[in-house]
mmCIF file of C-alpha atoms and ligand atoms in Angstrom:
data_model
loop_
_atom_site.group_PDB
_atom_site.id
_atom_site.type_symbol
_atom_site.label_atom_id
_atom_site.label_comp_id
_atom_site.label_asym_id
_atom_site.label_seq_id
_atom_site.Cartn_x
_atom_site.Cartn_y
_atom_site.Cartn_z
ATOM 1 C CA MET W 9 3.074 33.972 105.642
ATOM 2 C CA SER W 10 5.051 36.656 103.172
ATOM 3 C CA GLU W 11 5.950 40.200 104.699
ATOM 4 C CA THR W 12 3.703 43.044 103.724
ATOM 5 C CA LEU W 13 3.895 43.877 100.207
ATOM 6 C CA GLN W 14 3.013 47.105 98.193
ATOM 7 C CA TRP W 15 2.818 47.984 94.595
ATOM 8 C CA GLN W 16 2.693 51.697 93.076
ATOM 9 C CA LYS W 17 1.117 53.203 89.937
ATOM 10 C CA ASP W 18 0.637 56.836 89.441
ATOM 11 C CA SER W 19 -1.088 58.069 92.720
ATOM 12 C CA PHE W 20 -2.544 54.729 93.376
ATOM 13 C CA THR W 21 -1.081 52.395 96.044
ATOM 14 C CA VAL W 22 -1.857 48.443 96.354
ATOM 15 C CA SER W 23 -0.971 46.919 99.949
ATOM 16 C CA THR W 24 -1.284 44.033 101.777
ATOM 17 C CA ASP W 25 -0.792 45.904 105.118
ATOM 18 C CA LYS W 26 -3.850 45.305 107.377
ATOM 19 C CA SER W 27 -3.171 48.225 109.470
ATOM 20 C CA LEU W 28 -4.091 50.480 106.721
ATOM 21 C CA LEU W 29 -7.382 48.649 105.488
ATOM 22 C CA GLN W 30 -10.411 51.166 106.410
ATOM 23 C CA ILE W 31 -12.611 48.631 107.819
ATOM 24 C CA VAL W 32 -15.352 51.255 107.793
ATOM 25 C CA ARG W 33 -15.140 51.650 104.227
ATOM 26 C CA ILE W 34 -14.861 48.082 103.577
ATOM 27 C CA HIS W 35 -18.027 47.294 105.566
ATOM 28 C CA HIS W 36 -20.104 49.777 104.274
ATOM 29 C CA PHE W 37 -19.326 48.568 100.698
ATOM 30 C CA LEU W 38 -19.977 45.074 101.294
ATOM 31 C CA SER W 39 -22.952 45.555 103.590
ATOM 32 C CA THR W 40 -24.704 48.128 101.172
ATOM 33 C CA GLN W 41 -23.546 47.506 97.966
ATOM 34 C CA SER W 42 -22.370 44.075 97.386
ATOM 35 C CA TYR W 43 -24.515 41.285 95.848
ATOM 36 C CA TRP W 44 -23.146 38.638 97.576
ATOM 37 C CA CYS W 45 -22.839 39.618 101.340
ATOM 38 C CA GLN W 46 -25.675 42.049 101.641
ATOM 39 C CA GLY W 47 -26.255 42.803 105.562
ATOM 40 C CA ILE W 48 -22.658 41.659 106.622
ATOM 41 C CA PRO W 49 -21.964 42.733 110.293
ATOM 42 C CA LYS W 50 -18.667 44.841 110.936
ATOM 43 C CA ASN W 51 -17.355 42.375 113.374
ATOM 44 C CA VAL W 52 -17.517 39.524 110.679
ATOM 45 C CA VAL W 53 -15.826 41.775 108.166
ATOM 46 C CA GLU W 54 -12.961 42.280 110.775
ATOM 47 C CA LYS W 55 -12.883 38.673 111.566
ATOM 48 C CA ALA W 56 -12.642 37.795 107.674
ATOM 49 C CA VAL W 57 -9.620 40.210 107.301
ATOM 50 C CA GLN W 58 -7.850 39.009 110.400
ATOM 51 C CA GLY W 59 -7.907 35.170 108.459
ATOM 52 C CA SER W 60 -7.046 36.334 105.010
ATOM 53 C CA LEU W 61 -4.396 37.745 103.041
ATOM 54 C CA CYS W 62 -6.191 41.243 102.058
ATOM 55 C CA PHE W 63 -5.117 43.727 99.013
ATOM 56 C CA GLY W 64 -6.227 47.337 99.874
ATOM 57 C CA LEU W 65 -6.275 50.073 96.700
ATOM 58 C CA TYR W 66 -5.652 53.445 98.000
ATOM 59 C CA ASP W 67 -5.940 56.601 96.269
ATOM 60 C CA GLY W 68 -2.643 58.895 97.313
ATOM 61 C CA ASP W 69 -4.129 61.817 95.688
ATOM 62 C CA HIS W 70 -7.077 62.054 98.220
ATOM 63 C CA PRO W 71 -6.135 63.725 101.334
ATOM 64 C CA GLU W 72 -7.018 60.902 103.530
ATOM 65 C CA HIS W 73 -5.564 58.480 101.463
ATOM 66 C CA LEU W 74 -9.287 56.934 100.699
ATOM 67 C CA GLN W 75 -9.618 53.315 100.028
ATOM 68 C CA ILE W 76 -11.071 52.633 96.990
ATOM 69 C CA GLY W 77 -10.647 49.215 96.285
ATOM 70 C CA TYR W 78 -10.477 46.054 98.081
ATOM 71 C CA ALA W 79 -9.637 42.176 97.194
ATOM 72 C CA ARG W 80 -9.474 39.383 100.078
ATOM 73 C CA VAL W 81 -7.550 35.775 99.490
ATOM 74 C CA ILE W 82 -8.528 33.244 101.692
ATOM 75 C CA THR W 83 -5.585 30.859 101.506
ATOM 76 C CA ASP W 84 -3.055 28.174 103.778
ATOM 77 C CA SER W 85 -0.298 29.936 101.295
ATOM 78 C CA ALA W 86 0.500 26.161 100.303
ATOM 79 C CA THR W 87 -2.219 24.311 98.626
ATOM 80 C CA PHE W 88 -5.176 26.658 97.826
ATOM 81 C CA ALA W 89 -6.860 29.691 97.535
ATOM 82 C CA TRP W 90 -10.154 31.566 97.387
ATOM 83 C CA VAL W 91 -10.291 35.274 95.947
ATOM 84 C CA CYS W 92 -13.594 37.196 96.838
ATOM 85 C CA ASP W 93 -14.686 40.608 97.991
ATOM 86 C CA VAL W 94 -13.367 42.257 95.164
ATOM 87 C CA TYR W 95 -14.624 45.769 94.363
ATOM 88 C CA ILE W 96 -13.552 49.322 93.143
ATOM 89 C CA GLU W 97 -15.816 52.239 94.675
ATOM 90 C CA PRO W 98 -17.967 53.349 91.655
ATOM 91 C CA SER W 99 -16.614 56.912 91.057
ATOM 92 C CA TYR W 100 -13.063 54.987 90.216
ATOM 93 C CA ARG W 101 -14.503 52.516 88.223
ATOM 94 C CA GLY W 102 -13.547 51.866 84.385
ATOM 95 C CA ARG W 103 -10.127 53.112 84.879
ATOM 96 C CA GLY W 104 -8.100 49.723 85.031
ATOM 97 C CA LEU W 105 -7.821 49.635 88.719
ATOM 98 C CA SER W 106 -9.410 46.449 89.421
ATOM 99 C CA LYS W 107 -7.112 44.638 86.591
ATOM 100 C CA TRP W 108 -4.293 46.293 88.210
ATOM 101 C CA MET W 109 -5.176 45.245 91.700
ATOM 102 C CA MET W 110 -5.626 41.748 90.269
ATOM 103 C CA GLU W 111 -2.421 41.810 88.782
ATOM 104 C CA CYS W 112 -1.015 42.697 92.565
ATOM 105 C CA LEU W 113 -2.874 39.658 93.902
ATOM 106 C CA THR W 114 -1.983 37.063 91.436
ATOM 107 C CA SER W 115 1.759 38.139 91.361
ATOM 108 C CA HIS W 116 1.966 37.554 95.236
ATOM 109 C CA PRO W 117 4.599 34.911 96.026
ATOM 110 C CA ASP W 118 2.503 33.243 98.264
ATOM 111 C CA LEU W 119 -0.111 32.322 95.717
ATOM 112 C CA GLN W 120 2.509 31.019 93.122
ATOM 113 C CA SER W 121 2.762 27.327 94.030
ATOM 114 C CA LEU W 122 -0.768 26.606 94.930
ATOM 115 C CA ARG W 123 -2.771 23.607 93.317
ATOM 116 C CA LYS W 124 -5.920 25.444 93.062
ATOM 117 C CA ILE W 125 -7.095 29.034 92.975
ATOM 118 C CA MET W 126 -10.990 29.411 92.948
ATOM 119 C CA LEU W 127 -13.561 32.590 93.041
ATOM 120 C CA GLY W 128 -17.225 32.967 92.265
ATOM 121 C CA THR W 129 -18.684 35.611 89.776
ATOM 122 C CA LYS W 130 -22.122 36.586 88.919
ATOM 123 C CA ASP W 131 -20.811 38.778 85.904
ATOM 124 C CA ALA W 132 -17.289 39.495 85.879
ATOM 125 C CA HIS W 133 -15.854 36.271 84.166
ATOM 126 C CA ARG W 134 -13.806 38.355 81.465
ATOM 127 C CA LEU W 135 -11.869 40.180 84.160
ATOM 128 C CA TYR W 136 -10.802 37.198 85.891
ATOM 129 C CA GLU W 137 -10.371 35.287 82.546
ATOM 130 C CA LYS W 138 -7.507 37.851 82.002
ATOM 131 C CA PHE W 139 -5.861 36.176 84.890
ATOM 132 C CA GLY W 140 -6.043 32.762 83.696
ATOM 133 C CA PHE W 141 -9.402 31.637 85.597
ATOM 134 C CA LYS W 142 -11.574 29.533 83.549
ATOM 135 C CA ALA W 143 -15.611 28.289 84.099
ATOM 136 C CA THR W 144 -14.807 24.617 86.065
ATOM 137 C CA THR W 145 -15.429 21.895 83.690
ATOM 138 C CA THR W 146 -16.038 19.327 86.029
ATOM 139 C CA PRO W 147 -19.097 21.309 88.386
ATOM 140 C CA GLU W 148 -20.391 17.652 88.994
ATOM 141 C CA ARG W 149 -16.957 17.546 91.296
ATOM 142 C CA TRP W 150 -18.180 20.526 93.444
ATOM 143 C CA MET W 151 -20.503 20.579 96.733
ATOM 144 C CA GLU W 152 -21.490 23.510 98.880
ATOM 145 C CA ILE W 153 -23.224 24.298 101.651
ATOM 146 C CA ARG W 154 -25.443 27.546 101.049
ATOM 147 C CA ARG W 155 -26.697 30.191 103.750
ATOM 148 C CA ASP W 156 -27.477 33.065 101.131
ATOM 149 C CA ASP W 157 -29.296 34.498 103.993
ATOM 150 C CA ILE W 158 -27.133 34.319 107.374
ATOM 151 C CA TYR W 159 -26.899 38.127 107.754
ATOM 152 C CA GLN W 160 -30.521 39.056 107.208
ATOM 153 C CA LYS W 161 -30.805 35.944 109.740
ATOM 154 C CA MET W 162 -28.508 37.620 112.372
ATOM 155 C CA LYS W 163 -30.503 40.990 112.344
ATOM 156 C CA THR W 164 -33.596 38.944 113.281
ATOM 157 C CA PRO W 165 -33.624 39.235 117.535
HETATM 158 C C1 COA U 14 -15.889 44.532 88.537
HETATM 159 C C2 COA U 14 -15.292 45.744 88.964
HETATM 160 C C3 COA U 14 -14.394 45.478 90.219
HETATM 161 C C4 COA U 14 -14.449 46.226 87.915
HETATM 162 O O1 COA U 14 -13.685 47.286 88.225
HETATM 163 P P1 COA U 14 -12.991 48.157 87.342
HETATM 164 O O2 COA U 14 -12.010 49.305 88.235
HETATM 165 O O3 COA U 14 -14.303 49.209 86.724
HETATM 166 O O4 COA U 14 -12.668 47.783 86.104
HETATM 167 P P2 COA U 14 -11.417 47.911 84.942
HETATM 168 O O5 COA U 14 -11.411 49.206 84.620
HETATM 169 O O6 COA U 14 -10.283 47.383 85.655
HETATM 170 O O7 COA U 14 -11.849 47.045 83.744
HETATM 171 C C5 COA U 14 -12.204 45.676 84.325
HETATM 172 C C6 COA U 14 -11.931 44.553 82.843
HETATM 173 O O8 COA U 14 -12.881 43.678 82.864
HETATM 174 C C7 COA U 14 -14.160 43.526 82.176
HETATM 175 N N1 COA U 14 -15.156 43.272 82.813
HETATM 176 C C8 COA U 14 -15.766 42.021 82.713
HETATM 177 N N2 COA U 14 -16.879 41.925 83.657
HETATM 178 C C9 COA U 14 -16.854 43.002 84.278
HETATM 179 C C10 COA U 14 -17.879 43.517 85.162
HETATM 180 N N3 COA U 14 -19.154 42.640 85.762
HETATM 181 N N4 COA U 14 -17.746 44.665 85.397
HETATM 182 C C11 COA U 14 -16.591 45.604 85.091
HETATM 183 N N5 COA U 14 -15.858 44.947 84.131
HETATM 184 C C12 COA U 14 -16.135 43.907 83.881
HETATM 185 C C13 COA U 14 -13.883 45.059 81.669
HETATM 186 O O9 COA U 14 -14.713 45.334 80.236
HETATM 187 C C14 COA U 14 -12.547 45.346 81.796
HETATM 188 O O10 COA U 14 -11.999 44.614 80.371
HETATM 189 P P3 COA U 14 -11.241 45.649 79.381
HETATM 190 O O11 COA U 14 -10.349 46.685 79.915
HETATM 191 O O12 COA U 14 -10.858 44.413 78.486
HETATM 192 O O13 COA U 14 -12.520 46.328 78.821
HETATM 193 C C15 COA U 14 -16.335 46.834 89.830
HETATM 194 O O14 COA U 14 -17.194 46.752 88.587
HETATM 195 C C16 COA U 14 -17.040 46.878 90.873
HETATM 196 O O15 COA U 14 -16.456 46.786 91.811
HETATM 197 N N6 COA U 14 -18.163 46.269 90.905
HETATM 198 C C17 COA U 14 -19.142 45.895 91.927
HETATM 199 C C18 COA U 14 -18.535 44.619 92.689
HETATM 200 C C19 COA U 14 -18.598 43.685 91.641
HETATM 201 O O16 COA U 14 -19.002 43.176 90.844
HETATM 202 N N7 COA U 14 -17.024 42.805 92.091
HETATM 203 C C20 COA U 14 -17.025 41.621 91.509
HETATM 204 C C21 COA U 14 -17.507 40.249 92.312
HETATM 205 S S1 COA U 14 -17.016 38.693 91.275
#
């Protein structure tokens, strides 16, 4: 893995430093506001951070350097990556911040020589198309195990 990287734009910072991540905020967004992992437990979010290349987006004008965006890349840094958990806090949307975060992410040195980079999205295709992603032309080659209700089941005693 490469060293920690940081990018600056106006008062905003994107950083891959995991020690800066505001896990409580990430967990709050993912567990209550995302459409893909509602109810995800905090310890699962923490474990996912440990095993991933993470991009935190911070507002330097906020007294607490609030984390206002996040993206996570699951990768071996050699052959393959999966981009996920991409979000911008609602009050910061529509200002180009997700595009900038994706710019930082896709320029990361560990992701330059991979054979495949994948992601899933319900409605943000046009965002990712700006960075070279295309709908797969060979869905018949791809298989998956889906456990969409796994976090709901975890809550059941
Ligand atoms: C999707 C999301 C990250 C966009 O963040 P943002 O900072 O508001 O987006 P930006 O201002 O950088 O602009 C995004 C660009 O992608 C386009 N876009 C495509 N699909 C979009 C979508 N579903 N939502 C927002 N923008 C979208 C926008 O039109 C814009 O392009 P333009 O500048 O050419 O008009 C944000 O709306 C969000 O967090 N949504 C909830 C979580 C989510 O859906 N994450 C993506 C999971 S795959």
